[in-house]
Short mmCIF file of C-alpha atoms in Angstrom, two decimals:
data_model
loop_
_atom_site.label_atom_id
_atom_site.label_comp_id
_atom_site.label_asym_id
_atom_site.label_seq_id
_atom_site.Cartn_x
_atom_site.Cartn_y
_atom_site.Cartn_z
CA MET F 1 -6.46 -15.80 26.31
CA ALA F 2 -3.51 -14.10 25.09
CA VAL F 3 -1.36 -15.60 27.59
CA MET F 4 -2.33 -19.09 26.29
CA PHE F 5 -1.82 -18.28 22.97
CA TRP F 6 1.84 -16.99 23.71
CA GLU F 7 2.21 -20.12 25.40
CA SER F 8 1.16 -22.32 23.17
CA TRP F 9 3.77 -20.90 20.34
CA SER F 10 6.16 -21.21 22.75
CA PHE F 11 5.66 -25.00 22.70
CA LEU F 12 4.85 -25.08 19.06
CA HIS F 13 8.64 -23.90 18.39
CA PHE F 14 10.35 -26.54 20.89
CA GLN F 15 7.73 -29.26 19.68
CA TYR F 16 9.63 -29.04 16.46
CA GLY F 17 13.12 -29.47 18.17
CA HIS F 18 14.71 -26.33 16.65
CA ILE F 19 17.81 -24.52 19.06
CA PHE F 20 16.94 -21.05 19.27
CA GLN F 21 19.51 -18.67 19.57
CA PRO F 22 18.04 -15.39 20.60
CA SER F 23 20.94 -13.19 19.73
CA GLU F 24 21.01 -13.43 15.87
CA PRO F 25 17.48 -13.75 15.00
CA SER F 26 16.43 -10.61 17.75
CA ARG F 27 19.11 -8.45 16.37
CA ALA F 28 17.85 -9.14 12.49
CA LEU F 29 14.64 -8.12 13.33
CA LEU F 30 15.26 -5.10 14.97
CA LEU F 31 17.18 -3.89 12.01
CA ILE F 32 14.37 -4.81 9.77
CA MET F 33 11.56 -3.49 11.68
CA LEU F 34 13.82 0.16 11.86
CA GLY F 35 14.13 0.22 8.06
CA LYS F 36 10.32 -0.79 7.54
CA VAL F 37 9.89 2.13 10.06
CA LEU F 38 12.19 4.56 8.64
CA LEU F 39 10.56 3.77 5.25
CA ASN F 40 6.94 4.33 6.62
CA LEU F 41 7.90 7.34 8.06
CA PHE F 42 9.65 8.71 5.03
CA LEU F 43 6.60 7.92 2.57
CA LEU F 44 4.19 9.48 5.03
CA ARG F 45 6.44 12.59 4.88
CA ILE F 46 6.77 13.22 1.09
CA ARG F 47 3.38 12.36 0.18
CA ARG F 48 1.02 15.14 -1.01
CA ARG F 49 -0.91 17.46 1.34
CA ASN F 50 -4.40 19.15 1.37
CA LEU F 51 -6.40 16.08 -0.04
CA ARG F 52 -9.71 14.71 0.42
CA GLU F 53 -9.94 12.64 3.68
CA SER F 54 -9.65 8.73 2.66
CA PHE F 55 -9.75 5.56 4.69
CA MET F 56 -6.36 4.29 3.25
CA VAL F 57 -4.57 7.62 4.31
CA HIS F 58 -5.89 7.27 7.75
CA PHE F 59 -4.65 3.45 7.66
CA CYS F 60 -1.63 4.29 6.46
CA ILE F 61 -1.01 6.22 9.32
CA SER F 62 -2.31 3.80 11.89
CA LEU F 63 0.03 1.07 10.36
CA ALA F 64 3.07 3.32 10.52
CA LEU F 65 2.11 3.97 14.25
CA VAL F 66 1.72 -0.05 14.91
CA ASP F 67 4.93 -0.53 13.15
CA LEU F 68 6.80 2.09 15.39
CA VAL F 69 5.03 0.71 18.40
CA LEU F 70 6.25 -2.85 17.40
CA LEU F 71 9.52 -1.63 16.81
CA VAL F 72 9.79 0.19 20.48
CA THR F 73 8.58 -3.21 22.31
CA MET F 74 10.97 -5.28 20.25
CA PHE F 75 14.05 -3.15 21.32
CA PHE F 76 12.54 -2.73 25.08
CA ILE F 77 12.53 -7.08 25.31
CA PHE F 78 15.72 -6.89 23.69
CA TYR F 79 17.38 -4.30 25.88
CA PHE F 80 16.22 -5.82 29.26
CA GLN F 81 16.22 -9.38 27.62
CA ASP F 82 14.87 -11.00 31.02
CA PHE F 83 12.00 -9.64 33.13
CA MET F 84 8.33 -10.13 34.30
CA ILE F 85 5.13 -7.98 33.64
CA MET F 86 1.75 -9.50 34.83
CA GLY F 87 3.30 -12.73 35.89
CA ILE F 88 4.69 -12.80 32.03
CA ARG F 89 8.12 -13.51 31.89
CA PHE F 90 9.41 -11.57 28.67
CA THR F 91 13.01 -12.84 27.05
CA LYS F 92 14.58 -12.18 23.71
CA TYR F 93 12.34 -15.39 22.64
CA HIS F 94 9.76 -13.10 22.72
CA ILE F 95 10.77 -10.76 20.17
CA CYS F 96 10.65 -13.52 17.55
CA LEU F 97 7.13 -14.58 19.19
CA LEU F 98 5.81 -10.92 18.75
CA ALA F 99 6.72 -10.35 15.23
CA GLN F 100 4.82 -13.83 14.32
CA ILE F 101 1.88 -12.85 15.87
CA MET F 102 1.96 -9.16 13.99
CA ALA F 103 3.27 -11.53 10.89
CA VAL F 104 -0.66 -13.03 10.87
CA THR F 105 -1.95 -10.05 11.70
CA TYR F 106 -0.69 -8.13 8.58
CA GLY F 107 -1.18 -11.24 6.59
CA VAL F 108 -5.28 -11.19 6.77
CA LEU F 109 -5.33 -7.45 6.42
CA HIS F 110 -4.90 -7.19 2.34
CA TYR F 111 -8.26 -8.14 1.57
CA PRO F 112 -10.37 -6.43 4.05
CA ILE F 113 -8.21 -2.95 3.36
CA SER F 114 -8.57 -3.37 -0.14
CA LEU F 115 -12.46 -3.93 0.01
CA MET F 116 -12.94 -0.90 2.41
CA THR F 117 -10.67 1.42 0.49
CA GLY F 118 -12.26 0.42 -2.84
CA LEU F 119 -16.02 0.78 -1.60
CA ASP F 120 -14.95 4.14 0.01
CA TYR F 121 -13.71 5.67 -2.95
CA TYR F 122 -16.61 4.22 -4.93
CA LEU F 123 -19.05 6.39 -2.88
CA THR F 124 -16.76 9.41 -2.49
CA ILE F 125 -14.58 9.91 -5.99
CA THR F 126 -17.02 12.22 -7.49
CA LYS F 127 -17.07 14.43 -4.72
CA ALA F 128 -15.18 17.38 -5.34
CA SER F 129 -15.30 19.14 -2.05
CA LYS F 130 -11.85 19.08 0.05
CA SER F 131 -13.53 20.85 2.96
CA PRO F 132 -12.78 18.90 6.26
CA ASN F 133 -15.29 16.99 7.22
CA VAL F 134 -15.35 16.03 11.52
CA CYS F 135 -18.04 13.15 10.91
CA ARG F 136 -16.07 11.58 8.09
CA ARG F 137 -12.92 11.74 9.89
CA LEU F 138 -14.05 10.19 12.65
CA LEU F 139 -15.93 7.70 10.96
CA TYR F 140 -12.77 6.61 9.32
CA ILE F 141 -10.50 6.55 12.54
CA VAL F 142 -13.15 4.69 14.35
CA THR F 143 -13.37 2.58 11.07
CA VAL F 144 -9.86 1.96 11.37
CA ILE F 145 -9.62 1.50 15.03
CA LEU F 146 -12.11 -1.45 15.05
CA THR F 147 -10.38 -3.29 12.06
CA TRP F 148 -6.90 -3.39 13.80
CA ILE F 149 -8.86 -4.64 16.80
CA SER F 150 -11.28 -7.22 15.05
CA VAL F 151 -8.08 -8.58 13.15
CA LEU F 152 -6.15 -9.03 16.33
CA CYS F 153 -9.01 -10.63 18.30
CA TYR F 154 -9.56 -12.88 15.38
CA VAL F 155 -5.60 -14.13 15.39
CA LEU F 156 -4.93 -14.37 19.33
CA THR F 157 -7.88 -16.73 19.11
CA LEU F 158 -6.86 -19.01 16.23
CA PRO F 159 -5.14 -22.70 17.53
CA SER F 160 -1.33 -22.62 17.14
CA ASN F 161 -2.05 -25.50 14.72
CA THR F 162 -4.01 -23.54 12.45
CA VAL F 163 -2.13 -19.95 11.91
CA GLY F 164 -0.96 -21.53 8.59
CA LEU F 165 2.93 -21.49 9.16
CA ASP F 166 4.98 -23.04 6.68
CA ASN F 167 6.30 -26.20 7.37
CA GLN F 168 9.31 -25.91 5.06
CA LEU F 169 10.35 -22.72 7.06
CA TYR F 170 11.02 -25.12 10.16
CA ASN F 171 12.77 -27.75 7.71
CA SER F 172 15.15 -25.10 6.33
CA GLY F 173 16.94 -24.22 9.68
CA TYR F 174 15.51 -20.91 10.20
CA GLN F 175 15.40 -20.11 13.83
CA CYS F 176 12.61 -17.80 13.35
CA PRO F 177 9.97 -19.04 10.97
CA PHE F 178 7.10 -16.66 9.65
CA TYR F 179 3.66 -16.33 8.33
CA ILE F 180 3.59 -15.98 4.35
CA SER F 181 0.62 -14.57 3.18
CA SER F 182 -1.18 -15.38 -0.04
CA GLN F 183 -3.39 -12.41 -0.23
CA SER F 184 -0.64 -9.78 -1.27
CA TYR F 185 0.52 -12.56 -3.57
CA TRP F 186 -3.08 -13.13 -5.39
CA LEU F 187 -3.51 -9.29 -5.41
CA SER F 188 -0.88 -8.48 -7.11
CA LEU F 189 -0.96 -10.73 -10.04
CA GLY F 190 -4.62 -9.52 -10.08
CA MET F 191 -3.61 -6.00 -10.54
CA LEU F 192 -0.89 -6.87 -12.97
CA LEU F 193 -3.57 -8.75 -14.84
CA ILE F 194 -5.94 -5.76 -15.15
CA ILE F 195 -2.76 -3.14 -16.49
CA CYS F 196 -1.52 -5.94 -18.87
CA LEU F 197 -5.51 -5.96 -20.07
CA ALA F 198 -5.31 -2.91 -20.25
CA PHE F 199 -2.32 -2.41 -22.08
CA VAL F 200 -3.51 -4.90 -24.86
CA LEU F 201 -7.12 -2.81 -25.40
CA CYS F 202 -5.51 0.42 -25.44
CA TRP F 203 -1.91 0.06 -27.18
CA SER F 204 -2.82 1.81 -30.10
CA GLU F 205 -4.04 4.97 -27.89
CA VAL F 206 -0.87 4.45 -25.58
CA VAL F 207 1.61 4.69 -28.33
CA ALA F 208 -0.36 7.27 -30.14
CA MET F 209 -0.06 9.66 -26.94
CA VAL F 210 3.57 8.49 -26.09
CA GLN F 211 4.66 9.78 -29.67
CA PRO F 212 4.32 13.05 -28.99
CA LEU F 213 5.94 13.56 -25.46
CA LYS F 214 7.51 16.79 -24.97
CA LEU F 215 8.98 18.33 -21.92
CA VAL F 216 7.74 21.70 -21.03
CA LEU F 217 8.55 24.16 -18.43
CA TYR F 218 5.50 24.98 -16.02
CA LYS F 219 5.80 26.97 -12.84
CA SER F 220 9.02 26.39 -12.30
CA GLU F 221 9.03 22.63 -12.84
CA THR F 222 9.63 20.55 -16.14
CA VAL F 223 6.56 18.36 -16.90
CA LEU F 224 5.80 16.21 -19.46
CA PHE F 225 2.39 17.09 -22.02
CA PHE F 226 0.34 15.52 -24.05
CA PRO F 227 -2.05 16.58 -26.88
CA HIS F 228 -5.70 17.18 -25.52
CA MET F 229 -8.77 15.78 -27.33
CA PRO F 230 -11.57 17.40 -26.09
CA GLU F 231 -14.07 16.16 -28.99
CA CYS F 232 -14.52 12.12 -29.35
CA SER F 233 -17.14 9.73 -29.91
CA PRO F 234 -18.41 7.74 -26.53
CA ARG F 235 -16.79 4.84 -27.25
CA ASP F 236 -13.30 6.59 -28.01
CA CYS F 237 -13.40 8.61 -25.21
CA ALA F 238 -14.15 5.69 -22.66
CA LYS F 239 -10.86 4.19 -24.39
CA HIS F 240 -9.18 7.54 -24.27
CA PHE F 241 -10.14 7.66 -20.62
CA LEU F 242 -8.67 4.44 -19.72
CA THR F 243 -5.57 5.10 -21.56
CA ARG F 244 -4.70 8.22 -19.33
CA LEU F 245 -5.49 6.44 -15.96
CA LEU F 246 -3.30 3.43 -17.59
CA VAL F 247 -0.49 5.91 -18.58
CA CYS F 248 -0.93 8.20 -15.18
CA PHE F 249 -0.72 5.21 -12.91
CA VAL F 250 2.25 3.08 -14.92
CA GLY F 251 4.07 6.36 -15.22
CA ASN F 252 3.98 7.07 -11.36
CA TRP F 253 4.64 3.23 -10.18
CA ALA F 254 6.58 2.05 -12.69
CA PRO F 255 9.19 0.89 -10.79
CA PHE F 256 6.93 -0.88 -8.33
CA VAL F 257 4.98 -2.67 -10.90
CA PHE F 258 8.14 -3.75 -12.30
CA LEU F 259 8.93 -4.99 -8.59
CA GLN F 260 5.38 -6.86 -8.29
CA MET F 261 6.07 -8.50 -11.64
CA LEU F 262 9.68 -9.96 -10.48
CA ILE F 263 7.77 -11.03 -7.05
CA VAL F 264 4.97 -12.84 -8.59
CA LEU F 265 7.01 -14.43 -11.75
CA LEU F 266 9.91 -15.80 -9.48
CA ASP F 267 7.21 -16.75 -6.68
CA VAL F 268 9.12 -14.59 -3.68
CA GLN F 269 8.22 -15.59 -0.23
CA ILE F 270 8.25 -12.79 1.76
CA PRO F 271 7.25 -12.65 5.77
CA ALA F 272 3.84 -10.81 5.93
CA TYR F 273 5.24 -8.32 8.57
CA ILE F 274 7.45 -6.97 5.78
CA GLU F 275 5.21 -7.09 3.12
CA MET F 276 2.21 -4.87 4.91
CA ASN F 277 3.61 -1.54 4.56
CA VAL F 278 2.98 2.08 3.46
CA PRO F 279 4.64 1.77 -0.04
CA TRP F 280 2.81 -1.30 -0.61
CA LEU F 281 -0.61 -0.13 0.61
CA TYR F 282 0.14 3.69 -1.60
CA PHE F 283 0.55 1.45 -4.75
CA THR F 284 -2.89 -0.56 -4.16
CA ASN F 285 -4.45 3.15 -3.11
CA SER F 286 -3.51 4.40 -6.58
CA PHE F 287 -4.75 1.30 -8.44
CA LEU F 288 -8.26 1.68 -6.63
CA ILE F 289 -8.26 5.10 -7.21
CA ALA F 290 -8.14 4.54 -10.89
CA VAL F 291 -10.54 1.65 -10.59
CA ALA F 292 -13.03 4.16 -8.90
CA TYR F 293 -12.58 7.00 -11.78
CA TRP F 294 -13.08 4.15 -14.51
CA VAL F 295 -16.24 2.79 -12.62
CA ARG F 296 -17.70 6.14 -12.10
CA ARG F 297 -16.40 7.93 -15.04
CA ARG F 298 -19.65 9.01 -16.58
CA GLN F 299 -20.44 10.84 -13.31
CA ILE F 300 -16.92 12.88 -12.88
CA GLU F 301 -16.59 15.84 -13.78
CA LEU F 302 -13.26 17.22 -15.36
CA THR F 303 -12.15 20.06 -12.54
CA GLU F 304 -9.40 20.14 -10.21
CA GLU F 305 -10.98 19.10 -6.93
CA VAL F 306 -12.26 15.83 -7.88
CA TRP F 307 -8.76 14.79 -8.92
CA ASP F 308 -7.16 15.37 -5.44
CA ALA F 309 -7.63 12.18 -3.72
CA ASP F 310 -3.98 10.43 -4.28
CA PRO F 311 -1.06 11.51 -2.33
CA PHE F 312 1.21 10.35 -4.63
CA VAL F 313 -0.33 10.49 -8.40
CA ASN F 314 -1.56 13.94 -9.72
CA TRP F 315 -4.38 12.71 -11.63
CA LYS F 316 -5.60 16.16 -12.69
CA PHE F 317 -2.51 16.65 -14.66
CA CYS F 318 -3.52 13.83 -17.02
CA PHE F 319 -7.10 14.82 -17.44
CA VAL F 320 -7.78 18.74 -16.47
CA PRO F 321 -6.73 21.22 -19.39
CA PHE F 322 -4.72 24.28 -19.35
CA HIS F 323 -2.81 26.62 -21.45
CA SER F 324 1.07 26.59 -20.72
CA GLN F 325 1.59 30.31 -20.55
CA ASN F 326 5.16 29.66 -18.98
CA ALA F 327 6.34 27.17 -21.32
CA ASP F 328 9.52 27.67 -23.42
CA GLU F 329 8.34 29.08 -26.80
CA LYS F 330 10.37 26.34 -28.97
CA GLN F 331 8.55 23.93 -26.89
CA LYS F 332 5.01 25.72 -26.36
CA PRO F 333 2.41 23.77 -28.14
CA THR F 334 -0.15 25.98 -30.15
CA SER F 335 -3.03 23.73 -28.93
CA GLU F 336 -4.79 23.13 -25.38
CA ILE F 337 -2.30 20.30 -23.49
CA VAL F 338 -2.73 18.34 -20.15
CA ILE F 339 0.42 17.24 -18.18
CA CYS F 340 0.74 13.72 -17.23
#
């Protein structure tokens, strides 16, 4: 089946009459994949450790591994240029073909990964224990492997004429067209609409929270603090809770939020094999964590352990009160504060 798929894709390119010069697109693809792999590894290196197990963290690791294997395979084909394996002849042309197959695979993963991640956090976000759970870790690993296998099998069984490549890419003169996924676009649009709606609903709270913003020195680190309001009505507490989620999320991912706005407004067409990356997944992960916190807010206890779920956003610094004993006396507040 895989051989038939590869042959059909090969026929697809020549059917449209494009002259394929493998050296230029092959080198460009290798450089792009090298940059993506380095970015993935950098994000995995700087993320916070000692967090609770989650499906998204395991999938990000698997994505980095798949990208690394893809890069090594493409470089192997590029280096040997023309060779035979199991009766299949590989040339530089197949570097583009391999990237196309993975582009379609990546392009159909956004919805399933977001759905499974949201369900995972909805069921586990209120659990405060960070102790390693072998069964849960094994479940995540098996789920990630089955997800990759099922999506790849689905893609390989698709007819070449129904994969969904944009014909405009063929007509524009590109020698190596790629699948453009609409899933990431609609996910970005949905998240931006929710963020804007939250800003509209909590604008007065956001302004009131940002106005007393100050810098303090806490445990040899410069941090921001906002006044803590322990007593409030149920309606005000819910609005205040949403405001802290919004400020904490946007405060950490502001450049990425702005980038997503540009992509949506300008309708930028990004190949799916580039768009599915670790930074995008961690951005989506933080958003889904915030949604899970909001949905399960009545069951969440304000303890430090329950907030340790995000590799990049320190949610507990926006919600767990403490007394800044190490702060500068000129900046040290007289009331209880939270860091954000």
